[in-house]
PDB file of C-alpha atoms in Angstrom:
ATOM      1  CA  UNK A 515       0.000   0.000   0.000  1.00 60.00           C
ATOM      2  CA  UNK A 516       2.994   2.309   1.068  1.00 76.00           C
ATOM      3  CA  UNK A 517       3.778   2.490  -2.512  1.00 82.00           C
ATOM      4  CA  UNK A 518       0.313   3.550  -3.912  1.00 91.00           C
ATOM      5  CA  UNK A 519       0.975   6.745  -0.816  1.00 91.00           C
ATOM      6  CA  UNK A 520       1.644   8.956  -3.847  1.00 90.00           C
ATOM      7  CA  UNK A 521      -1.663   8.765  -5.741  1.00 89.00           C
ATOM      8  CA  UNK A 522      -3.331   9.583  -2.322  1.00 91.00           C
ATOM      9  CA  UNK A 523      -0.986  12.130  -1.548  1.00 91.00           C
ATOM     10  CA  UNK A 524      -1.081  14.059  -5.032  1.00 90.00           C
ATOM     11  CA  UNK A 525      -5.180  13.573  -5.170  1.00 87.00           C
ATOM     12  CA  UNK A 526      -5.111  15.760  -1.682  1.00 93.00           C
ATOM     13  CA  UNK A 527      -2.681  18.220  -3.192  1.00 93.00           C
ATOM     14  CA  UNK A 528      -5.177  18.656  -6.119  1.00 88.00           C
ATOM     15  CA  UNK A 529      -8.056  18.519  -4.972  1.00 92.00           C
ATOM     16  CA  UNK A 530      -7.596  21.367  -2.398  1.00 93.00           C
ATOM     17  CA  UNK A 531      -5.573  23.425  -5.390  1.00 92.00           C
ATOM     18  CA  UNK A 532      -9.178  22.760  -7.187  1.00 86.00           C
ATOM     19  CA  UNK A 533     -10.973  23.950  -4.071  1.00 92.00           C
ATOM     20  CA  UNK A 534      -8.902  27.009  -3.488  1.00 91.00           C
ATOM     21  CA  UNK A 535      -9.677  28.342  -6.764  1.00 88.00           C
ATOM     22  CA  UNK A 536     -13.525  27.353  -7.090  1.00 88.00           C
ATOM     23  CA  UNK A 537     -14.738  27.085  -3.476  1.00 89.00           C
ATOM     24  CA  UNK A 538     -17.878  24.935  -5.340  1.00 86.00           C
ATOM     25  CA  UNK A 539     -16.353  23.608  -8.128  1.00 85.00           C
ATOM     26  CA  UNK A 540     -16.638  19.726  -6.505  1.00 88.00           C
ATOM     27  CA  UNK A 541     -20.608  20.736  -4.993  1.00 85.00           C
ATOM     28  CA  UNK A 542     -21.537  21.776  -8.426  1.00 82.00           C
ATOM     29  CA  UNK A 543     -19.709  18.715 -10.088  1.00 81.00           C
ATOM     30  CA  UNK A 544     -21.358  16.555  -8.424  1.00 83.00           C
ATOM     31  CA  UNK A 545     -24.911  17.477  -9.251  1.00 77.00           C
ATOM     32  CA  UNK A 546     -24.337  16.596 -13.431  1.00 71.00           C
ATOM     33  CA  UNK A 547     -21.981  16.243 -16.264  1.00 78.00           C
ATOM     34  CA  UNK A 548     -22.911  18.396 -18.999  1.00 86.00           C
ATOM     35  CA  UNK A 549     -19.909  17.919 -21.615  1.00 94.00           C
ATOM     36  CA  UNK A 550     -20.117  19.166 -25.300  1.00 96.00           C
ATOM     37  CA  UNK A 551     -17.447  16.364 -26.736  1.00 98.00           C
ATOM     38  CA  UNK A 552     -16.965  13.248 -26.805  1.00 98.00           C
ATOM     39  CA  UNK A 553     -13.068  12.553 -26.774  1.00 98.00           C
ATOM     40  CA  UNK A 554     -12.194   8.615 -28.599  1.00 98.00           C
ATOM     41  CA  UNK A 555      -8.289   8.716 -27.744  1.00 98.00           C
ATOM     42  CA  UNK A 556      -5.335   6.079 -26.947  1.00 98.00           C
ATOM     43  CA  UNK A 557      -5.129   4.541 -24.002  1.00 97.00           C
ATOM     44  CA  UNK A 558      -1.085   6.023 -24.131  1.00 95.00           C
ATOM     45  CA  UNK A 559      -0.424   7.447 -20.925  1.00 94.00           C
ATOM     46  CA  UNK A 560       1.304  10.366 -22.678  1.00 93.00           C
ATOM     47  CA  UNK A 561      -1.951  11.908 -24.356  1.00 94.00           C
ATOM     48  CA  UNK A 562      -4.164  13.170 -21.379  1.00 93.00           C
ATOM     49  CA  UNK A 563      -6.926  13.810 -22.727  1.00 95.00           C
ATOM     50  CA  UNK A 564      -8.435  16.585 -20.572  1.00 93.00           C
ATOM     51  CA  UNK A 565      -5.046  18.447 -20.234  1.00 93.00           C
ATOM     52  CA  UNK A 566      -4.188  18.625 -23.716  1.00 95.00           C
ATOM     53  CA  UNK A 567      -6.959  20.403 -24.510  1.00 95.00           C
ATOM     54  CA  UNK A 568      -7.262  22.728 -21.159  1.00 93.00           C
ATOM     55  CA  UNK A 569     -10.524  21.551 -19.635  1.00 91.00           C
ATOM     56  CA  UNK A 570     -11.766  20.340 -16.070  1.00 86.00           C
ATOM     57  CA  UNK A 571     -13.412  17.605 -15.053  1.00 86.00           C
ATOM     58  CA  UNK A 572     -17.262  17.654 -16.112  1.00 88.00           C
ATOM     59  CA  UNK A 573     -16.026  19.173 -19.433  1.00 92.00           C
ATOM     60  CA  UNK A 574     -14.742  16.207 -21.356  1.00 95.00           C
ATOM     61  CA  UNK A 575     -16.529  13.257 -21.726  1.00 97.00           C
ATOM     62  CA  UNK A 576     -13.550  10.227 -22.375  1.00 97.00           C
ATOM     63  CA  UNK A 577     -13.550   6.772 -24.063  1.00 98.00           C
ATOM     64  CA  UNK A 578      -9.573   5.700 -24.635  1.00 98.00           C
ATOM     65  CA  UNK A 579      -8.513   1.936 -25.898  1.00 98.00           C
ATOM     66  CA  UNK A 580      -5.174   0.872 -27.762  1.00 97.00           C
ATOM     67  CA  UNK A 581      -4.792   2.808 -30.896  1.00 98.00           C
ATOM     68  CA  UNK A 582      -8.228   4.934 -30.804  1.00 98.00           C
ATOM     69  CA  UNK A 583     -10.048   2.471 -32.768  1.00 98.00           C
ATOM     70  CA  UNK A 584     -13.598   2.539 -33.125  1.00 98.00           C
ATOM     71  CA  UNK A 585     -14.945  -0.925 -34.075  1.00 96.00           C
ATOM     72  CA  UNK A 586     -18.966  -1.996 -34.668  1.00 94.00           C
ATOM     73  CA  UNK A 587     -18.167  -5.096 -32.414  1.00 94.00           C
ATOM     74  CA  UNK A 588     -17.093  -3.299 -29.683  1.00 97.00           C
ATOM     75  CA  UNK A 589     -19.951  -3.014 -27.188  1.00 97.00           C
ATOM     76  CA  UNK A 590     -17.759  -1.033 -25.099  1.00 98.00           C
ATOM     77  CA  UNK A 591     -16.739   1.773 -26.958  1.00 98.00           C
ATOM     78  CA  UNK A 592     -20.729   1.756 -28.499  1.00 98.00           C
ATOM     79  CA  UNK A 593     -21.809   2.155 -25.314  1.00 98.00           C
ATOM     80  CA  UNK A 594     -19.874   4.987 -24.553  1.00 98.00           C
ATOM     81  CA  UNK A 595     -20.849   6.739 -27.694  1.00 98.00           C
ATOM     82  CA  UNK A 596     -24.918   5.945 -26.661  1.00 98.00           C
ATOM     83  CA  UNK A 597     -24.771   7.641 -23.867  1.00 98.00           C
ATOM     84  CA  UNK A 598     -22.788  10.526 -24.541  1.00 98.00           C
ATOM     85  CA  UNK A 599     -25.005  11.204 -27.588  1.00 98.00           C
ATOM     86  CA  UNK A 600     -27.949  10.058 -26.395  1.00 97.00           C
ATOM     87  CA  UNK A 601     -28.157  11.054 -22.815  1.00 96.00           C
ATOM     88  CA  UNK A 602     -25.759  13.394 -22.827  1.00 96.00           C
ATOM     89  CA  UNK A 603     -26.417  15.185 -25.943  1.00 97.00           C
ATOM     90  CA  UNK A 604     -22.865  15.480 -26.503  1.00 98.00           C
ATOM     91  CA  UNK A 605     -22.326  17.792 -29.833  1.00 98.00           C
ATOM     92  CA  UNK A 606     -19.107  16.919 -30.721  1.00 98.00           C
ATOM     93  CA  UNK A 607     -17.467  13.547 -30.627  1.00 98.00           C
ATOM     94  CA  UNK A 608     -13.595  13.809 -31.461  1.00 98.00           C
ATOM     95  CA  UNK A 609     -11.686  10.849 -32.578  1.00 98.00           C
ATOM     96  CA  UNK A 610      -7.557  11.735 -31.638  1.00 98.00           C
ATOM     97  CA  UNK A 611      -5.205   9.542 -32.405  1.00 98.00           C
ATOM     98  CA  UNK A 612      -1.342  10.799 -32.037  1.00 98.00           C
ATOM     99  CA  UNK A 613       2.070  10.449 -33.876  1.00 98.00           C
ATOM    100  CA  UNK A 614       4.550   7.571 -32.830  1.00 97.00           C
ATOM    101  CA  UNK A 615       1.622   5.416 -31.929  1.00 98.00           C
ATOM    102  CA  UNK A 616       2.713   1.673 -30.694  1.00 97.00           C
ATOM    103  CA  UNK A 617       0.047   0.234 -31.594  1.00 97.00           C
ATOM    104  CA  UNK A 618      -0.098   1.311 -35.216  1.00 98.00           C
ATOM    105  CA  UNK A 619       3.373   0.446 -35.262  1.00 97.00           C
ATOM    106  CA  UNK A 620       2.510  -3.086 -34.452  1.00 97.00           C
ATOM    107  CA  UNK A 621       0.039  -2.980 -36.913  1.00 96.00           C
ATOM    108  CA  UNK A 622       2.962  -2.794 -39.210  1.00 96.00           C
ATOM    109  CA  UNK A 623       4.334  -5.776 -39.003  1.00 92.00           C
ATOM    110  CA  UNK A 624       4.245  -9.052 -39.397  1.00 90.00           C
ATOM    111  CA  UNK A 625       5.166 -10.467 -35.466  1.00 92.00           C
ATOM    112  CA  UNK A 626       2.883 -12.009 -32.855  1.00 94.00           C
ATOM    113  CA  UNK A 627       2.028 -10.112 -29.999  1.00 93.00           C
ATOM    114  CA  UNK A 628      -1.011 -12.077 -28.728  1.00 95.00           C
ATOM    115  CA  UNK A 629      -4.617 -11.417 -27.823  1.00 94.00           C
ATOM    116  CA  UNK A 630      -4.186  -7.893 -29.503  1.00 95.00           C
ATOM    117  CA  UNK A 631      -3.442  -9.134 -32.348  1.00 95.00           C
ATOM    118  CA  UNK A 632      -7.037  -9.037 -33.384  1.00 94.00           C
ATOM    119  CA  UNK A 633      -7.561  -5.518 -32.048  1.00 96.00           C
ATOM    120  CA  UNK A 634      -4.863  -4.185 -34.304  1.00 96.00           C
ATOM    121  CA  UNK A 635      -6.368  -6.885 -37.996  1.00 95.00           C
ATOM    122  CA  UNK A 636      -8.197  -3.287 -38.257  1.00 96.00           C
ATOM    123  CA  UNK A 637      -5.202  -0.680 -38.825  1.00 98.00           C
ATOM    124  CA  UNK A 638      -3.711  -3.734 -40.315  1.00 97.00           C
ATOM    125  CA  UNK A 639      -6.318  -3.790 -43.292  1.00 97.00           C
ATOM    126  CA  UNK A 640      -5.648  -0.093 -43.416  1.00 98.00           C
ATOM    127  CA  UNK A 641      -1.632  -0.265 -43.660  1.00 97.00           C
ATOM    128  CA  UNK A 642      -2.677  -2.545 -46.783  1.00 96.00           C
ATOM    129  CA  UNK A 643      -4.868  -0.853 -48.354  1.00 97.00           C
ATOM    130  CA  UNK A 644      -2.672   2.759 -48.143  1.00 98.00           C
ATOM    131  CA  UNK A 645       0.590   0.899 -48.823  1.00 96.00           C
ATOM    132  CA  UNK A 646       1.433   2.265 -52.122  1.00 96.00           C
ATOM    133  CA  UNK A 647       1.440   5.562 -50.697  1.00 97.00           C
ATOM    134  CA  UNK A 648       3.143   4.670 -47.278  1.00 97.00           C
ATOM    135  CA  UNK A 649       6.221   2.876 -49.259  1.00 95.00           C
ATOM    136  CA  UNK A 650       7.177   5.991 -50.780  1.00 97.00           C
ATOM    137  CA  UNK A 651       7.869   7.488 -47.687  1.00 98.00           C
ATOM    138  CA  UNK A 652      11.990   7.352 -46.717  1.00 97.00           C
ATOM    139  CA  UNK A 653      11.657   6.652 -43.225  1.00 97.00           C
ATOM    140  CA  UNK A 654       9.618   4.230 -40.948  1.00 96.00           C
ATOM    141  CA  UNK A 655       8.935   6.816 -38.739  1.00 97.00           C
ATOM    142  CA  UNK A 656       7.395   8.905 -41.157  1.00 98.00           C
ATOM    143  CA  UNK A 657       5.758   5.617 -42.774  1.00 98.00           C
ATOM    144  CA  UNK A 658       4.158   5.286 -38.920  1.00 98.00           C
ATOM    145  CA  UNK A 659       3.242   8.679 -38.517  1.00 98.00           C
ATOM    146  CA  UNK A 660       1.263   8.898 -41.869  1.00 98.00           C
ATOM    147  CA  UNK A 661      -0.380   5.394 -40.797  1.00 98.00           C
ATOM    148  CA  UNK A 662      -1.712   7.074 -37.476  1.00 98.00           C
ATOM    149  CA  UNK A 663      -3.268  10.035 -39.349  1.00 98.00           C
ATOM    150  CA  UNK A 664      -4.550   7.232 -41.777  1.00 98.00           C
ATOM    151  CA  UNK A 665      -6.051   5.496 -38.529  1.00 98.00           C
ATOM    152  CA  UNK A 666      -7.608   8.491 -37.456  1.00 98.00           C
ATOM    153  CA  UNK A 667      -9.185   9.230 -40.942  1.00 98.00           C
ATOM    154  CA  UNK A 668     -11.028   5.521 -40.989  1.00 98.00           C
ATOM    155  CA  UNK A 669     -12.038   5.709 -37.533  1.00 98.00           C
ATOM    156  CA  UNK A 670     -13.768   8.929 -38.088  1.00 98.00           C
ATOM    157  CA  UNK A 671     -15.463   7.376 -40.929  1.00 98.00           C
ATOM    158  CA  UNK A 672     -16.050   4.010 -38.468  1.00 98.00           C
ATOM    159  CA  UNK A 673     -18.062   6.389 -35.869  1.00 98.00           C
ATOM    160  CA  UNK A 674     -20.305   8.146 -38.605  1.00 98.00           C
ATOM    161  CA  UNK A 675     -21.665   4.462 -39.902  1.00 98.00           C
ATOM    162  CA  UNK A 676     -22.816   3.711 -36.760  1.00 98.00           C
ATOM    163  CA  UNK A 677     -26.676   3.571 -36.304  1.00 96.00           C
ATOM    164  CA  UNK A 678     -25.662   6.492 -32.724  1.00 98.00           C
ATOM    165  CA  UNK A 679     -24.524   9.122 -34.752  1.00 98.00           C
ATOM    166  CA  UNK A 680     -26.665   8.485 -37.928  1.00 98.00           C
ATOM    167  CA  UNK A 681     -30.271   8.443 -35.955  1.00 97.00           C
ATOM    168  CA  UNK A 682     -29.163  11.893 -33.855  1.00 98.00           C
ATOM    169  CA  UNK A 683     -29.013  12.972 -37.299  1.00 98.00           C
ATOM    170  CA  UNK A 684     -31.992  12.202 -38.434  1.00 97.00           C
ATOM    171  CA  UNK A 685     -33.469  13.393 -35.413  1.00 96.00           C
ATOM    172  CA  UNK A 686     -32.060  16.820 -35.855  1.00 96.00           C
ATOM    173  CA  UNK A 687     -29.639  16.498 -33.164  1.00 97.00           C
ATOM    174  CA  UNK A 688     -26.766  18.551 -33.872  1.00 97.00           C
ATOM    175  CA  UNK A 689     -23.574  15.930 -33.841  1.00 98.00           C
ATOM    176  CA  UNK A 690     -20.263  16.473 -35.968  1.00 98.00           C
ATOM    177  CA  UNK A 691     -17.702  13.893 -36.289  1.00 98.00           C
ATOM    178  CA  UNK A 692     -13.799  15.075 -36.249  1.00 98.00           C
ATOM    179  CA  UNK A 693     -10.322  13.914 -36.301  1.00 98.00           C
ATOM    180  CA  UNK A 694      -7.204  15.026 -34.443  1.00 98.00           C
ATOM    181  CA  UNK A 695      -3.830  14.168 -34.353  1.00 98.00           C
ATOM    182  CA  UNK A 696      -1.610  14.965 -30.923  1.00 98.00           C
ATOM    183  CA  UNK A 697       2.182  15.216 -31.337  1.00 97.00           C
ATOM    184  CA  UNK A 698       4.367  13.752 -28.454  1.00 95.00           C
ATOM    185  CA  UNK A 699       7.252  15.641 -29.321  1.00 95.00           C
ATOM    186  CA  UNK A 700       5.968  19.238 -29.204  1.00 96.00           C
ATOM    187  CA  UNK A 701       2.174  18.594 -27.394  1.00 95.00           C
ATOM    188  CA  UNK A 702       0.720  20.009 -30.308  1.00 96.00           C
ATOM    189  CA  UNK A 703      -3.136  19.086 -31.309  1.00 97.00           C
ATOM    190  CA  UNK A 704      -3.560  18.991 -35.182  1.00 97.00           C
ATOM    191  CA  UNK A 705      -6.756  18.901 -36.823  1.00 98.00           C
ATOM    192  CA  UNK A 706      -6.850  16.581 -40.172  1.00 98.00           C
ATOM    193  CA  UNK A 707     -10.181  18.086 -41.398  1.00 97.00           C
ATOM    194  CA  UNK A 708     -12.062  15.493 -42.302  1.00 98.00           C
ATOM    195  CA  UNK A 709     -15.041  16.649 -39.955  1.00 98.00           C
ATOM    196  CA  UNK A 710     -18.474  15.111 -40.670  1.00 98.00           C
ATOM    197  CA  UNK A 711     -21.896  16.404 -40.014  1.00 98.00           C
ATOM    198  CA  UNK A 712     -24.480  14.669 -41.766  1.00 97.00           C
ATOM    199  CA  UNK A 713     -25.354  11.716 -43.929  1.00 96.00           C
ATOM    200  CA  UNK A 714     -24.858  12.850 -46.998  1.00 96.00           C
ATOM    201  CA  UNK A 715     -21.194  13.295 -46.364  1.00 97.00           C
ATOM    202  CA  UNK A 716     -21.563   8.937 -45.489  1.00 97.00           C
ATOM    203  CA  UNK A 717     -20.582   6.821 -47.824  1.00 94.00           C
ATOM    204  CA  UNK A 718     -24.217   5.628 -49.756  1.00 95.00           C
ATOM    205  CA  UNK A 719     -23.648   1.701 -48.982  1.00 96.00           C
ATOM    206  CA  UNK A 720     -22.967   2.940 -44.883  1.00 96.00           C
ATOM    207  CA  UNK A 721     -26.117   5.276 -44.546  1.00 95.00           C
ATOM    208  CA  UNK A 722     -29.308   4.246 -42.555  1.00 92.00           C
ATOM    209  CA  UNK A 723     -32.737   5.053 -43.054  1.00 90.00           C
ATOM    210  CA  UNK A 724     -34.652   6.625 -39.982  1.00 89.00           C
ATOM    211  CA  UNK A 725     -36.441   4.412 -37.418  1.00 83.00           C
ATOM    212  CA  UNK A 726     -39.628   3.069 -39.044  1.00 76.00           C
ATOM    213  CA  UNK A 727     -38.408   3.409 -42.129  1.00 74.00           C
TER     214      UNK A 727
END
């Protein structure tokens, strides 16, 4: 236990630096969570999500797994993207991925690394299917870096076929779909621009009808 002491000892620290500033700010967090974005991340312990984009708790509502992918099998993730759309009204989800990511670096190659193996077939498919233009690149690292923008791109895509974000469409809701890229190296937050805010921006074959319909 002795040498957990520091989590306990840093929480204190914060939370009365928290208090000292905002008096209330814990009484009026506790009452609701009223977020505007949805943040789909990496579960890399270098990219906080909250801090690399300045907000507090209650601001930022978080879903991070290996690689920010966003799969329709994964109940998980899903679920987390229900209820911040749904019940949350959430207006913004954000899919970030960032630059020197290990898992899309796995995704790269040909070795065994086990159970996640199957997590990564995704960005695998996607290394595949961009190779042409990753090969021309000089370096592996800039091969990996263009791959995690690439990963970002199709997960985007990923979020906007799913039945969540296409019914809050057609219910009026206003939901847009974006992509980020964080850099390590300087903590800079790039956006890729390939934001998405209604069907018709969907791929025909992915689009849903409304409810009923």
């Amino acid at each position: 236990m002795n040498e957990l002491q520091e989590l306990f000892n840093n929480n204190v620290r914060w939370a009365e630096a928290i208090t000292d500033e905002d008096p209330q700010f814990f009484e009026k967090l506790a009452k609701q969570q009223s977020p505007e974005y949805l943040w789909i991340g990496c579960a890399d312990s270098r990219v906080p999500a909250n801090e690399i984009v300045g907000m507090m708790p209650g601001e930022l509502f978080v879903h991070r797994n290996i690689a920010n992918v966003v799969l329709h099998t994964d109940i998980n993730c899903l679920s987390v993207m229900q209820f911040a759309v749904e019940v949350l009204k959430v207006k913004h989800i954000i899919v970030t991925g960032h630059y020197g990511c290990g898992g899309v670096r796995a995704a790269m190659n040909n070795r065994q690394y086990g159970l996640i193996d199957c997590w990564l077939r995704n960005i695998r498919d996607i290394y595949y299917e961009h190779s042409d233009e990753l090969n021309k690149l000089p370096t592996e690292e800039e091969q990996v870096d263009r791959l995690c923008e690439l990963n970002v791109v199709h997960q985007v895509a990923h979020v906007s076929h799913t039945n969540i974000v296409q019914n809050a469409w057609h219910r009026g809701q206003p939901l847009s779909v974006h992509g980020f890229i964080y850099g390590i190296k300087d903590g800079r937050l790039k956006n890729l621009n390939v934001t998405i805010t209604g069907p018709e921006q969907v791929a025909p074959q992915y689009r849903v009808l409304p409810l009923g319909q």
